[in-house]
Amino acid sequence: MKVEIHNGCFGYRGKLLFDHLNLKVPENKVLTILGANGVGKTTLLRCLMGFLPWKEGETLLNGAPFHSYSHKEVWSHISYVPQAKQSSFSYRVIDTVVMGLNASSSLFSTPSKEDYEKAQAALEWLGLADLAERNCDRVSGGQLQMVLIARALVSDPEVLILDEPESNLDMANQLRVLDVIERIADKGDTTCIINTHFPNNALRISDDTLFLGSNGKQLMGPTKSVINEDTIKEFYHVRSYMVPVTPISNKLRIVFPYQTEQIPAEL
Amino acid sequence: MSSKNKVIKGEKAAKTPAGQSKTGALQSQTNERHKHGGIAILALLILLIATFIFSLCLGRYQFSPSDIIQVLWGTLTQSNVDPMASNIVFSVRMPRILMGILVGAALAEAGATYQAVFGNPLVSSDILGVSSGASFGATLGILLSVGTIGIQAWSLAFGLIALVIVIFLGRVQKKTQLYMLVLAGVIVSSLFSALVSLLEYVADPYDQLPAIVTWLMGSLTSSSYGDVVTSAIIILPCCILLWLLRWKLNLLSLDEEEAASLGIDVSKMRILVLVIATLMTAVTVSLCGVIGWIGLVIPHMCRMIVGNDHRVLIPSSMLMGGAYLLLIDDIARCATGTEIPLSILTAIIGAPVFMSLLQKTGGSAK
């Protein structure tokens, strides 16, 4: 499914976060959104998904306006992975994953045996089958994030939206999450939109990257060309070098930040 | 360096088989946990039936459980039954006992529902001020002599008003904060209690006032079959509706946006479920006054036994709520020569449980 934002404007209390933002994610491509803290990465996702109303402009799904779809229609195509945090009522892992099938169920229905089989398959695909019976408050932060990804994948979404999926995770768990996103991208039937704090992760997993800056500044392009020393300086106020990682691949380059710049006064 | 690496690798190798043996144990738990819910519900059903028969035994005239079963069975099969026993069981004790089960089940289920909607285990109709609002409405109804259905309608109206005020006050920066919710509940409760006092002040001291006071303290004393029918007409459909929505309650207990992203129309579903829960609360309040604490304590006790899954929690809460209120009512009517008001007993048991709950959660839902 193709996802677009057409002339999106949004802001809080007179402060403009997005000024006529345009965004196009072609079908089955991966987009990462980068930007410093507070520029509105999560807000952008919330506007995109209709949780916050655009002041101007709109979200388009396959060319049709977001609001032309019913709530259920939208969410049977799109899955959202929020940042993992424990909620006050925790359920078993398998019960949590099966919730991902709710959008296609009727009001009074409860999940069927087939639904549970699908949930189990999703867990197996992510290598989490062992956790199925455990309660969600008995798994680690990294495992919980993977469970939420399983919940999102169980409905075979056409669009997968992830909000900083690798934040707050240790190195191994970060790699696991990246690996899963790569596997999803390789399947070639899911459009992914991912917020991240890490340009290097973007370089690894995405086709396109959107940089968000303060005061509605934005820049979008193919990830490999749009992430460079100049854009890192412009959007993060950090000096860096692009360093090739030749032992892994001749094409892979990563950002090595080494010094902060003076942050301009208006921030 | 290399020796360190080896050590780490060695540890890893040693850990893996242990991890796998754990896996096997976990998988064998699968069926047990599925059964667990069913067994808990069955056990609670048996508990409720046992409490029901036990409660029929108790009173000025004591019966043995086998007497009761004989009377019940005899009446069912229309064979001859001791008319006096039948009279005591069916005319005196049965309506009150049925009412106790209905009210207890309704309050506990409503409590579990409020907890799901607000996503935290520390709310219930009395904490949210709904009971106070409903009791003000009902008092107003008694004062205006509007009849049973009128009293229920007033009770529901003010229960909803209280709920709306509390939700409105409890929202800070578009998020429902637990501490604000509980504080708002305190404010609204005391406001409506003051208004009830005002009504008591102006009520006729010989006729209306005693009626209001005894009713407010919560009692099943005056329950008749008529009351049972009028409350059942509303409570049973509500119970069934919430039971049908039991899986949606799991989703509703998640973060607002998380629930929305799983295809739940959160605001519509919340309103639907809250109105049903408030309706149930209002009906119980208008018939037997404010019986506090059940909606808070019973769902929590059930959570400790069956977990948070509302597919098991909702029926368990209903069954346990019914049995609990029956037992409390048994104490109320049999412990001393005169009736002890129910709300006194439920508070004496409920308040300590709430205290320990507050301590355990540190006053916040994680």
mmCIF file of C-alpha atoms in Angstrom, chain B residues 80-246:
data_model
loop_
_atom_site.group_PDB
_atom_site.id
_atom_site.type_symbol
_atom_site.label_atom_id
_atom_site.label_comp_id
_atom_site.label_asym_id
_atom_site.label_seq_id
_atom_site.Cartn_x
_atom_site.Cartn_y
_atom_site.Cartn_z
ATOM 1 C CA ASN B 80 -45.434 -32.361 48.589
ATOM 2 C CA VAL B 81 -43.227 -30.125 50.669
ATOM 3 C CA ASP B 82 -43.559 -28.940 54.251
ATOM 4 C CA PRO B 83 -45.657 -25.775 53.733
ATOM 5 C CA MET B 84 -43.971 -23.871 56.547
ATOM 6 C CA ALA B 85 -40.482 -24.609 55.261
ATOM 7 C CA SER B 86 -41.568 -23.750 51.760
ATOM 8 C CA ASN B 87 -43.068 -20.497 53.028
ATOM 9 C CA ILE B 88 -39.891 -19.474 54.862
ATOM 10 C CA VAL B 89 -37.644 -20.432 51.966
ATOM 11 C CA PHE B 90 -39.649 -18.936 49.123
ATOM 12 C CA SER B 91 -41.491 -15.993 50.664
ATOM 13 C CA VAL B 92 -39.055 -14.778 53.279
ATOM 14 C CA ARG B 93 -35.509 -15.698 52.273
ATOM 15 C CA MET B 94 -35.501 -16.314 48.531
ATOM 16 C CA PRO B 95 -36.222 -12.776 47.212
ATOM 17 C CA ARG B 96 -33.577 -11.266 49.433
ATOM 18 C CA ILE B 97 -31.032 -13.895 48.464
ATOM 19 C CA LEU B 98 -31.723 -13.566 44.751
ATOM 20 C CA MET B 99 -31.405 -9.817 45.108
ATOM 21 C CA GLY B 100 -28.082 -10.235 46.906
ATOM 22 C CA ILE B 101 -26.687 -12.372 44.092
ATOM 23 C CA LEU B 102 -27.924 -9.958 41.431
ATOM 24 C CA VAL B 103 -26.590 -6.852 43.171
ATOM 25 C CA GLY B 104 -23.242 -8.422 44.086
ATOM 26 C CA ALA B 105 -22.708 -9.739 40.574
ATOM 27 C CA ALA B 106 -23.696 -6.415 39.029
ATOM 28 C CA LEU B 107 -21.433 -4.329 41.271
ATOM 29 C CA ALA B 108 -18.439 -6.606 40.771
ATOM 30 C CA GLU B 109 -18.890 -6.764 37.011
ATOM 31 C CA ALA B 110 -19.359 -2.997 36.794
ATOM 32 C CA GLY B 111 -16.190 -2.562 38.859
ATOM 33 C CA ALA B 112 -14.177 -4.844 36.580
ATOM 34 C CA THR B 113 -15.501 -2.870 33.613
ATOM 35 C CA TYR B 114 -14.561 0.529 35.041
ATOM 36 C CA GLN B 115 -11.104 -0.833 35.766
ATOM 37 C CA ALA B 116 -10.703 -2.046 32.201
ATOM 38 C CA VAL B 117 -11.863 1.218 30.653
ATOM 39 C CA PHE B 118 -9.643 3.402 32.818
ATOM 40 C CA GLY B 119 -6.809 0.912 32.486
ATOM 41 C CA ASN B 120 -6.095 0.684 36.186
ATOM 42 C CA PRO B 121 -7.094 -1.550 39.053
ATOM 43 C CA LEU B 122 -7.871 1.171 41.606
ATOM 44 C CA VAL B 123 -11.210 2.454 40.363
ATOM 45 C CA SER B 124 -14.780 1.337 40.918
ATOM 46 C CA SER B 125 -18.200 2.937 40.922
ATOM 47 C CA ASP B 126 -17.841 4.225 44.494
ATOM 48 C CA ILE B 127 -14.321 5.582 44.018
ATOM 49 C CA LEU B 128 -15.344 7.334 40.816
ATOM 50 C CA GLY B 129 -18.280 9.032 42.560
ATOM 51 C CA VAL B 130 -20.820 7.247 40.393
ATOM 52 C CA SER B 131 -22.472 5.652 43.426
ATOM 53 C CA SER B 132 -22.763 9.011 45.194
ATOM 54 C CA GLY B 133 -24.248 10.612 42.110
ATOM 55 C CA ALA B 134 -26.683 7.757 41.709
ATOM 56 C CA SER B 135 -27.656 7.911 45.385
ATOM 57 C CA PHE B 136 -28.359 11.638 45.086
ATOM 58 C CA GLY B 137 -30.551 10.949 42.063
ATOM 59 C CA ALA B 138 -32.386 8.197 43.901
ATOM 60 C CA THR B 139 -32.867 10.361 47.020
ATOM 61 C CA LEU B 140 -34.283 13.080 44.837
ATOM 62 C CA GLY B 141 -36.590 10.494 43.308
ATOM 63 C CA ILE B 142 -37.771 9.303 46.752
ATOM 64 C CA LEU B 143 -38.358 12.890 47.806
ATOM 65 C CA LEU B 144 -40.373 13.647 44.688
ATOM 66 C CA SER B 145 -42.212 10.284 45.031
ATOM 67 C CA VAL B 146 -41.735 9.397 41.371
ATOM 68 C CA GLY B 147 -42.110 5.600 41.694
ATOM 69 C CA THR B 148 -39.616 2.778 41.218
ATOM 70 C CA ILE B 149 -38.844 3.350 37.547
ATOM 71 C CA GLY B 150 -38.639 7.099 38.086
ATOM 72 C CA ILE B 151 -36.169 6.591 40.955
ATOM 73 C CA GLN B 152 -34.033 4.358 38.729
ATOM 74 C CA ALA B 153 -34.072 6.935 35.946
ATOM 75 C CA TRP B 154 -33.028 9.770 38.296
ATOM 76 C CA SER B 155 -30.387 7.522 39.777
ATOM 77 C CA LEU B 156 -28.953 6.692 36.355
ATOM 78 C CA ALA B 157 -29.047 10.332 35.240
ATOM 79 C CA PHE B 158 -27.046 11.559 38.224
ATOM 80 C CA GLY B 159 -24.717 8.559 38.105
ATOM 81 C CA LEU B 160 -23.854 9.534 34.537
ATOM 82 C CA ILE B 161 -23.500 13.199 35.460
ATOM 83 C CA ALA B 162 -21.033 12.247 38.209
ATOM 84 C CA LEU B 163 -19.115 10.047 35.784
ATOM 85 C CA VAL B 164 -18.883 12.784 33.153
ATOM 86 C CA ILE B 165 -17.631 15.316 35.713
ATOM 87 C CA VAL B 166 -15.008 12.876 37.009
ATOM 88 C CA ILE B 167 -13.768 11.990 33.518
ATOM 89 C CA PHE B 168 -13.645 15.678 32.625
ATOM 90 C CA LEU B 169 -11.701 16.587 35.790
ATOM 91 C CA GLY B 170 -9.455 13.548 35.478
ATOM 92 C CA ARG B 171 -8.107 14.472 32.082
ATOM 93 C CA VAL B 172 -4.884 16.417 32.206
ATOM 94 C CA GLN B 173 -3.248 17.262 28.903
ATOM 95 C CA LYS B 174 -5.456 14.846 27.001
ATOM 96 C CA LYS B 175 -4.422 11.928 29.190
ATOM 97 C CA THR B 176 -6.448 10.384 31.974
ATOM 98 C CA GLN B 177 -4.293 10.546 35.063
ATOM 99 C CA LEU B 178 -4.941 8.054 37.797
ATOM 100 C CA TYR B 179 -4.368 10.394 40.713
ATOM 101 C CA MET B 180 -6.564 13.049 39.118
ATOM 102 C CA LEU B 181 -9.270 10.474 38.540
ATOM 103 C CA VAL B 182 -9.255 9.364 42.165
ATOM 104 C CA LEU B 183 -9.125 12.961 43.435
ATOM 105 C CA ALA B 184 -11.944 13.950 41.107
ATOM 106 C CA GLY B 185 -13.895 10.978 42.459
ATOM 107 C CA VAL B 186 -13.356 12.245 46.017
ATOM 108 C CA ILE B 187 -14.540 15.722 45.050
ATOM 109 C CA VAL B 188 -17.611 14.523 43.208
ATOM 110 C CA SER B 189 -18.456 12.010 45.949
ATOM 111 C CA SER B 190 -18.343 14.620 48.679
ATOM 112 C CA LEU B 191 -20.314 17.081 46.564
ATOM 113 C CA PHE B 192 -23.111 14.598 46.014
ATOM 114 C CA SER B 193 -23.027 13.393 49.645
ATOM 115 C CA ALA B 194 -23.483 17.000 50.696
ATOM 116 C CA LEU B 195 -26.410 17.305 48.320
ATOM 117 C CA VAL B 196 -27.896 14.098 49.764
ATOM 118 C CA SER B 197 -27.539 15.588 53.265
ATOM 119 C CA LEU B 198 -29.289 18.687 52.033
ATOM 120 C CA LEU B 199 -32.172 16.570 50.789
ATOM 121 C CA GLU B 200 -32.277 14.712 54.120
ATOM 122 C CA TYR B 201 -32.433 18.061 55.856
ATOM 123 C CA VAL B 202 -35.517 19.098 53.933
ATOM 124 C CA ALA B 203 -37.151 15.647 53.953
ATOM 125 C CA ASP B 204 -40.175 14.909 56.101
ATOM 126 C CA PRO B 205 -38.598 13.666 59.378
ATOM 127 C CA TYR B 206 -41.402 11.194 60.202
ATOM 128 C CA ASP B 207 -41.966 9.549 56.891
ATOM 129 C CA GLN B 208 -39.305 10.170 54.215
ATOM 130 C CA LEU B 209 -36.178 10.704 56.323
ATOM 131 C CA PRO B 210 -36.047 7.274 58.018
ATOM 132 C CA ALA B 211 -36.697 5.653 54.662
ATOM 133 C CA ILE B 212 -33.865 7.573 53.046
ATOM 134 C CA VAL B 213 -31.397 6.946 55.867
ATOM 135 C CA THR B 214 -31.905 3.179 56.105
ATOM 136 C CA TRP B 215 -31.930 2.848 52.338
ATOM 137 C CA LEU B 216 -28.724 4.886 51.963
ATOM 138 C CA MET B 217 -26.778 2.681 54.329
ATOM 139 C CA GLY B 218 -27.439 -0.182 52.009
ATOM 140 C CA SER B 219 -29.779 -2.999 52.782
ATOM 141 C CA LEU B 220 -31.437 -5.899 51.080
ATOM 142 C CA THR B 221 -34.078 -6.135 53.849
ATOM 143 C CA SER B 222 -37.081 -4.949 51.914
ATOM 144 C CA SER B 223 -36.373 -6.918 48.746
ATOM 145 C CA SER B 224 -39.473 -8.434 47.193
ATOM 146 C CA TYR B 225 -39.915 -10.590 44.124
ATOM 147 C CA GLY B 226 -41.114 -7.426 42.389
ATOM 148 C CA ASP B 227 -37.795 -5.717 43.141
ATOM 149 C CA VAL B 228 -35.904 -8.764 41.949
ATOM 150 C CA VAL B 229 -37.785 -8.698 38.665
ATOM 151 C CA THR B 230 -37.402 -4.950 38.091
ATOM 152 C CA SER B 231 -33.683 -5.049 38.769
ATOM 153 C CA ALA B 232 -33.155 -8.266 36.817
ATOM 154 C CA ILE B 233 -34.847 -6.754 33.751
ATOM 155 C CA ILE B 234 -32.030 -4.216 33.578
ATOM 156 C CA ILE B 235 -29.113 -5.980 35.251
ATOM 157 C CA LEU B 236 -29.262 -9.290 33.367
ATOM 158 C CA PRO B 237 -29.157 -7.779 29.844
ATOM 159 C CA CYS B 238 -26.320 -5.492 30.990
ATOM 160 C CA CYS B 239 -24.405 -8.454 32.406
ATOM 161 C CA ILE B 240 -24.861 -10.407 29.192
ATOM 162 C CA LEU B 241 -23.837 -7.429 27.042
ATOM 163 C CA LEU B 242 -20.632 -6.899 29.039
ATOM 164 C CA TRP B 243 -19.945 -10.617 28.919
ATOM 165 C CA LEU B 244 -20.324 -10.541 25.134
ATOM 166 C CA LEU B 245 -17.873 -7.628 25.013
ATOM 167 C CA ARG B 246 -15.413 -9.418 27.319
#
